[in-house]
Amino acid sequence: MNNLGLIISLVLIAGGLIWLLVRSLSGREVERPIIFIFMGVAVSVPLLFNITFSEKATPIVKAVFDKVEYLPEGSRVLISFDYGPSMAPEVQPMSDAFIRHCLAKNHKLFLMGLWATGQSLNADAVERVIKREFPEKVGGVDYVNIGYKAGSQGVLNVIITDFRKLYATDVDGRDLDSLPIFQDIKSLKDMDLLLSVGGGFPGVKEWVQFAGDPGNVPTAGGSAAVTTPLMYPYYPRQLVGLLGGIKGAAEYESELKKHYPQFDKMPTPGVAMMGPQTLAHLMVMAFIVVGNIAFFLGKKRDS
Amino acid sequence: MSTARRTSLIILAAVIILFLVSWFAKFSAVQNTGAPFGISVRDGFYITLAAFCSLAIFSFLYKDNPYYKFAEHLFVGISAAYWMCVGFWSTFVGNFIPKVSRTLSDFFEVPFKSFDIFYFIPLILGILLLLRLSNKYGWLSRWSLAFIVGTTAGLNLIRYLRSDFISQVSNTFVPLVVDWEGIDAFFSDFSLAANGQFIMILGNWVVFIGVFCGLVYFFFSKEHKGFFGTASRVGVWVLMITFGASFGYTVMGRVSLLVGRLTFLFGDWLGLID
Amino acid sequence: MKEILMVFLALLLAGGISSAGAQESAPPPDTGTLVVTPAPAPPAPVTNLNAKDKPNDHGAGVVVTWTPSADDVVGSTRVFGYAILRAATPEGPFLERGKVPIGEGVFEDQGSLDEVSPDYMADHVDYYYKVRVISPDTTVYADSEIFGPVQCFGQWFNTNKLPVLIFVLCFTTLAIFFITHARRGAELYIRPLAGIEAVDEAIGRATEMGRPILYVLGLGTAAEIATIASFTILGRVAKKVAEYQTGIIVPCYDPIVMTVAQETVKASYLDAGRPDAYNEDMVYFVTQSQFAYVAAVNGTMLRELPATNIYMGKFFAESLILAETGALAGSIQIAGTDEVAQIPFFVVACDYTLIGEELYAASAYLGREPVLLGSLKAQDYAKAAIMIMAVIGFVAAIVGWDWYVNLFNVPSN
Amino acid sequence: MKRQIPLALVFIFGVILIIQYFVPHEKSEWIFEFLMDWIYIIGIFALALGIWSLIRVSWDKIRLRRENWQYSVVALLGLTAMIFFGFDYFRNFFNAAGLQNFMFRHFFDYVMIPIQSTMFSLLAFFIASASYRAFRARSLLASLLLLAALIVMIRFNPYFGPLTAYLEQTASWLLNVPNLAAKRAIVIGVGLGIVATALKVILGIERAYLGKD
């Protein structure tokens, strides 16, 4: 499907280019409806036929992937859901991808959240992703959801020394001490990787400042496109890597598919959202290039 | 009957048939979900209506045509009335009535607050505005205009002075040298990464020079010659680079809008994607 | 500020949840081995508690400050935050007014002036405060000594806004000086603006082609300054149009803008000595809905095929739709807006664009009245002053003259 | 009289609003809220005036059988229907009142919203045609415009391999640094222009908006 998408898009673009060039060279301006048709096709074809592009992971995204990938099996990874429903379309693909990757690597997964408005989102992820796609994984053994606690960075400040000071049970009301996954866990320092998926405050930045740095635990994450530039300064010293916006999510999803054939059928909302974007951008760029070639050739002819 | 007229009639017939087909198809689709008959008929109609309105607007891309004109005029009429109603209910009934009359408050079923004589002033000013329609007393409407213009001019004067002027000036106060750790450190971090020292310092300089030259470009009482000419030219370059970058950046958002619309057409209406 | 508020809210929520949950989450009966730990020692209380009226406000505000608990250090889990309590008498009862996270030593007790509000806080009445250090365990806390009495009241001048006042006065003086200067007949040079020079030419072109001019005032209200500047330009354009006996179409988005535009155009026709040629339908209202307005103007462009489209005022996302449709209709397009985000689209799609401040300059430039030009001169001087201040600002940022930087930090309301 | 009183009103209310900004006292807030409320209430009357203009222009078109007059009938029908349902307070025809009226909401959801978002989405097409038409390297300035746009857009191209990272960084630098500088210069200029114009309005120097008599 991916190759097909590639071929179709290339044919489209090449066809578009040639058509536009021929018209321009014969001295005629391209009529607007033709440009509109190309644009319409560029956006609707990926939508209709689910054409996607394999996103090449940028180093900052690849760094996160590699970190999760090369942790020894059974490592402890904590994912914090620091976003609300309004940001979910943009960052939820990231948390979903993180969960899939960690469980596929047989890491132990700890889920929590710092946003009051996002309380149900990690429970939803458990239902939607873990229980459906990884039925063999056992709650309390392979993964645990300890849910939301109020207090923002105050929460981090406490659990960096002791989880049990704030969390007595997981979201299902089971005593932490009764859960095998929490057997040797005292604090955040016992984690091997902290992943924060967030869209504002508190988010990735707070995880770096109040958990990753003081606890000396590798920290990475993903954030909404608006806030991503504010996180760059922490990379690479304090942040292992970062997924920025839907493009970051798409890159991670592509990388995941590349390494794990079992995810061939997994939904990739990030990649799907990038399909029309990529093609439309290529289209616009092609127009600009063709327009300029025609312009310079025309100038040559005139002179 | 001229050919053009016949063609347009054929198109009209086709559109109507397609509409009916879509209505029926949508109606069956909705009914399959177990909805009662009346609801299915209604929802099928509404989804089809929404889809045809969207298509009518898209048809403008080809050229101006009767369907676009229809949608355009319908939209104008409906939206003008919409804002009229919203204004009436939320401002007039919601904000004005509770402060002037208990009887009217009861009538409109809004909680009466307390009688406030000052709220008769906007009422009078509003009526003065309506006097525009009279040739003789039209000039009185300027009083209301003067009130609105004066109030907002005062408001804007302060608001822009503070937020667009003073705050922006203060934001420009960034050190041109950031955490200077010696020349070696400076060059060792020679990367375009946002946190590199070189790039931080370069960035601050570019901002400073950009703002400076940009402001020079906006000098009106000075001829753009010599130093002023050079600076204002640099200013225009920075402006153009920015405009280009902003333009390029916006493509993403606009494409998302189109994706949203096409998702409605392909998914909600035609059911081609989920 | 917003972040602090969010933390505050989160803490309020936490307060609600934890206090509610305190009773419920007593040891679950079915878990057998419950280790009963002795209650931990309470954390050290806060010191140096102080409270005073919040300055520069409308009243009903008290600022409480303290030195954080000795146990409030990085890595310690004994302190979870601080709760601020208030009472009307030193004896109590003390009610919680809010919580702040660890490391903080300030709390603004913001009440309401509304007498019916549960949060009502009377001015000129004594209040007493204490701060409670809370630990993760809700039953373990430490109270400070009581501070009071303290009263709150509203002020008549906000000293934080003094710099703004100074700027207002300076600028007003400068503007009045140059205006009177110009009135006395001093010659003021104003650099040419391509967009404005093009206006006359465009009107001539419209006359030759026998097609009307479309003037769009944008989406601003009549009070928006960009719209006011646009009225001045409209007045000038309409006068030319009247002289050349071309047509003008002014579709309006805002009803008040329509009213004013009618006045303006009418006055211009009067000025040009052709009041009979003025027709009320030249300036009309479309609808106050952004895209319905655009749809209608788009239609007008393709049906009337104006020779020139002039867009002056406030524009939003519709800028490119208008400008591209206008280009399709083959019209010359002149645009001007102060809406920064839309300037790129006008620059790309229009023949001439007035960028930002040029729109305001244009209204003065077209009028050619000395008083209007005088203020342009004042604007230029103000810009020069900014440049100098910015240069000093750089020095200040390096040398660390915080007072200078603070001069420009003005509260947001 | 016809001009002096309005000019005096502009001056008085302008100055009141300026002074109001510096006074934090409760009384000053009270004045502010009042004035803002008034503006909205007057706005309703203005809207009535606008609707009147719309009806008159449409009616003239229909009466004189001008070109496209049929569509003015559509506009008037839409207007009448929407006003009818929007003011159907007495629940004579449908259960809910005013803005909650069933038909009112459905007109909004199934006619206004689709047309509105479709109009908005036309931008995707226009942004393409504008790039084709306008982004030509005619001059140095045009080339800068073009180049910056291309660099920012190229991030979405997945086929640039190792170059992608650098393009991405350049793009985000362009958006963060020169963009900031230019926007700031424009905003400072605009701020000054607004302050100067507002001042001229308050002082009664700029008065084109009042018309002439």
Short mmCIF file of C-alpha atoms in Angstrom, two decimals, chain B residues 57 60-65 68-73 75-84 129 132-133 135 138-139 141-142 144-145 148-154 156-162 164-177 204-205 207-209 211-224 228 236 239-240 242-244 246-248 250-251 254 257, chain C residues 161 163-165 167-168 171 189-191 193 221-225 228 256 258-260 262-263 266 278 280 285-300 302-303 314 317 320-321 325 328 338 340-345 347-348 353 355-358 361 376-377 379-384 386-394 396-398 404-405 407-413:
data_model
loop_
_atom_site.label_atom_id
_atom_site.label_comp_id
_atom_site.label_asym_id
_atom_site.label_seq_id
_atom_site.Cartn_x
_atom_site.Cartn_y
_atom_site.Cartn_z
CA ILE B 57 -19.37 26.48 -2.64
CA PHE B 60 -17.05 28.40 -7.33
CA LEU B 61 -13.52 27.20 -7.95
CA TYR B 62 -14.52 26.33 -11.47
CA LYS B 63 -16.45 29.50 -12.08
CA ASP B 64 -19.30 31.59 -10.81
CA ASN B 65 -22.50 29.61 -11.32
CA TYR B 68 -22.81 29.11 -5.93
CA LYS B 69 -25.06 32.13 -6.21
CA PHE B 70 -27.82 30.22 -4.51
CA ALA B 71 -25.63 29.04 -1.64
CA GLU B 72 -24.05 32.47 -1.31
CA HIS B 73 -27.34 34.32 -1.04
CA PHE B 75 -25.78 31.99 3.46
CA VAL B 76 -25.92 35.79 3.52
CA GLY B 77 -29.59 35.83 4.47
CA ILE B 78 -29.34 33.14 7.10
CA SER B 79 -26.17 34.45 8.69
CA ALA B 80 -27.42 38.04 8.88
CA ALA B 81 -30.52 36.83 10.66
CA TYR B 82 -28.49 34.48 12.82
CA TRP B 83 -26.36 37.26 14.26
CA MET B 84 -29.41 39.44 14.65
CA LEU B 129 -28.70 55.67 15.50
CA ARG B 132 -30.25 57.78 10.25
CA LEU B 133 -33.15 56.57 8.23
CA ASN B 135 -33.39 62.78 6.34
CA GLY B 138 -30.14 61.85 10.47
CA TRP B 139 -27.39 63.99 11.90
CA SER B 141 -27.08 59.47 14.72
CA ARG B 142 -23.58 60.92 14.85
CA SER B 144 -24.05 57.50 18.97
CA LEU B 145 -21.18 57.11 16.52
CA ILE B 148 -18.65 54.46 20.20
CA VAL B 149 -15.67 55.91 18.40
CA GLY B 150 -14.57 58.00 21.38
CA THR B 151 -14.81 55.15 23.84
CA THR B 152 -12.94 52.69 21.72
CA ALA B 153 -10.35 55.22 20.62
CA GLY B 154 -9.49 55.79 24.28
CA ASN B 156 -7.31 51.31 21.89
CA LEU B 157 -4.88 54.10 22.59
CA ILE B 158 -4.02 52.55 25.93
CA ARG B 159 -4.28 48.95 24.91
CA TYR B 160 -1.92 49.25 21.97
CA LEU B 161 0.46 51.54 23.75
CA ARG B 162 0.88 48.95 26.46
CA ASP B 164 2.08 46.43 21.19
CA PHE B 165 4.45 49.13 22.06
CA ILE B 166 5.91 49.06 25.55
CA SER B 167 5.84 45.29 25.93
CA GLN B 168 7.36 44.71 22.52
CA VAL B 169 10.10 47.19 23.18
CA SER B 170 10.94 45.52 26.47
CA ASN B 171 10.97 42.10 24.81
CA THR B 172 13.75 43.31 22.56
CA PHE B 173 16.00 43.73 25.57
CA VAL B 174 17.91 40.52 25.27
CA PRO B 175 21.61 40.26 25.84
CA LEU B 176 23.62 40.08 22.65
CA VAL B 177 26.05 37.79 24.41
CA ASN B 204 19.65 37.64 19.32
CA TRP B 205 21.70 39.74 16.92
CA VAL B 207 16.37 39.96 16.14
CA PHE B 208 18.02 43.20 17.17
CA ILE B 209 19.16 44.17 13.69
CA VAL B 211 13.79 45.13 14.56
CA PHE B 212 16.11 48.09 14.09
CA CYS B 213 16.09 47.98 10.29
CA GLY B 214 12.40 47.17 10.21
CA LEU B 215 11.70 50.30 12.19
CA VAL B 216 13.91 52.32 9.86
CA TYR B 217 11.82 51.06 6.96
CA PHE B 218 8.78 52.52 8.65
CA PHE B 219 10.30 56.00 8.89
CA PHE B 220 8.07 58.26 6.85
CA SER B 221 9.54 61.69 7.21
CA LYS B 222 13.05 60.75 6.15
CA GLU B 223 14.21 60.04 2.66
CA HIS B 224 15.54 56.50 2.32
CA PHE B 228 18.76 55.09 6.05
CA VAL B 236 12.54 45.01 3.72
CA LEU B 239 10.15 41.50 6.11
CA MET B 240 10.09 39.54 2.87
CA THR B 242 9.27 36.56 7.14
CA PHE B 243 6.34 36.86 4.80
CA GLY B 244 7.59 33.96 2.74
CA SER B 246 4.73 32.65 7.24
CA PHE B 247 3.09 31.87 3.93
CA GLY B 248 4.83 28.52 3.71
CA THR B 250 0.24 28.44 6.77
CA VAL B 251 -0.13 25.84 4.02
CA ARG B 254 -5.15 25.40 5.32
CA LEU B 257 -9.19 22.63 6.80
CA LYS C 161 1.13 51.79 35.20
CA PRO C 163 5.44 54.18 32.72
CA VAL C 164 2.39 54.00 30.46
CA LEU C 165 1.23 57.37 31.74
CA PHE C 167 4.57 57.43 27.50
CA VAL C 168 1.08 58.77 26.91
CA PHE C 171 3.73 61.10 22.95
CA TYR C 189 8.77 65.78 3.92
CA ILE C 190 6.89 62.50 3.62
CA ARG C 191 8.39 59.67 1.64
CA LEU C 193 4.18 55.22 -0.60
CA THR C 221 -15.75 47.56 13.77
CA ALA C 222 -16.22 51.28 13.19
CA ALA C 223 -14.16 51.96 16.26
CA GLU C 224 -11.18 49.87 15.19
CA ILE C 225 -8.40 52.31 14.42
CA ILE C 228 -10.97 54.73 10.98
CA ILE C 256 -21.99 50.81 12.02
CA MET C 258 -21.80 50.90 6.84
CA THR C 259 -23.38 53.95 8.46
CA VAL C 260 -20.06 55.75 8.71
CA GLN C 262 -22.24 56.15 3.84
CA GLU C 263 -21.54 59.45 5.59
CA LYS C 266 -21.75 61.14 0.69
CA TYR C 278 -24.42 59.82 -4.77
CA GLU C 280 -27.34 55.12 -0.93
CA PHE C 285 -24.52 45.99 4.44
CA VAL C 286 -23.96 42.34 3.62
CA THR C 287 -23.84 40.29 6.81
CA GLN C 288 -21.89 40.13 9.99
CA SER C 289 -20.58 36.65 9.33
CA GLN C 290 -17.01 36.40 8.12
CA PHE C 291 -17.33 33.83 5.38
CA ALA C 292 -20.80 34.80 4.25
CA TYR C 293 -19.40 38.26 3.71
CA VAL C 294 -16.49 36.82 1.76
CA ALA C 295 -18.82 34.67 -0.32
CA ALA C 296 -20.85 37.72 -1.23
CA VAL C 297 -17.85 39.93 -2.01
CA ASN C 298 -16.36 37.13 -4.11
CA GLY C 299 -19.56 36.96 -6.09
CA THR C 300 -19.60 40.73 -6.54
CA LEU C 302 -16.80 38.09 -10.53
CA ARG C 303 -20.13 39.66 -11.51
CA LYS C 314 -8.71 44.76 9.45
CA ALA C 317 -8.28 34.53 7.13
CA LEU C 320 -6.26 35.46 0.54
CA ILE C 321 -9.70 34.35 -0.66
CA THR C 325 -10.62 35.99 -6.49
CA LEU C 328 -8.94 36.00 -11.13
CA ASP C 338 -2.31 46.21 10.30
CA VAL C 340 0.36 41.12 11.00
CA ALA C 341 -0.67 37.56 10.21
CA GLN C 342 -2.45 38.58 7.01
CA ILE C 343 0.17 40.87 5.51
CA PRO C 344 2.04 37.98 3.82
CA PHE C 345 -1.03 36.97 1.86
CA VAL C 347 1.96 40.92 -0.26
CA VAL C 348 1.88 37.72 -2.29
CA THR C 353 0.38 46.40 -0.20
CA ILE C 355 2.39 47.10 5.39
CA GLY C 356 1.24 47.76 8.93
CA GLU C 357 1.94 51.33 9.91
CA GLU C 358 1.92 52.42 6.26
CA ALA C 361 0.59 56.89 7.22
CA LEU C 376 3.52 61.21 11.33
CA LYS C 377 6.56 63.19 12.33
CA GLN C 379 5.51 58.77 15.17
CA ASP C 380 8.95 58.88 13.59
CA TYR C 381 10.44 60.52 16.63
CA ALA C 382 8.82 57.93 18.84
CA LYS C 383 10.39 55.21 16.69
CA ALA C 384 13.77 56.84 17.02
CA ILE C 386 12.46 53.24 20.77
CA MET C 387 15.66 52.46 18.93
CA ILE C 388 17.66 54.39 21.46
CA MET C 389 15.82 52.75 24.32
CA ALA C 390 16.40 49.34 22.78
CA VAL C 391 20.12 50.00 22.50
CA ILE C 392 20.21 51.06 26.12
CA GLY C 393 18.16 47.94 26.81
CA PHE C 394 20.91 45.75 25.39
CA ALA C 396 21.06 47.04 30.49
CA ALA C 397 20.59 43.36 29.80
CA ILE C 398 24.33 42.81 29.80
CA TYR C 404 15.58 49.80 33.47
CA VAL C 405 14.12 46.55 32.19
CA LEU C 407 10.42 50.11 33.62
CA PHE C 408 8.87 48.37 30.64
CA ASN C 409 7.14 45.62 32.54
CA VAL C 410 3.58 46.79 32.82
CA PRO C 411 0.83 44.64 34.33
CA SER C 412 -1.55 43.19 31.84
CA ASN C 413 -4.88 44.64 32.93
#
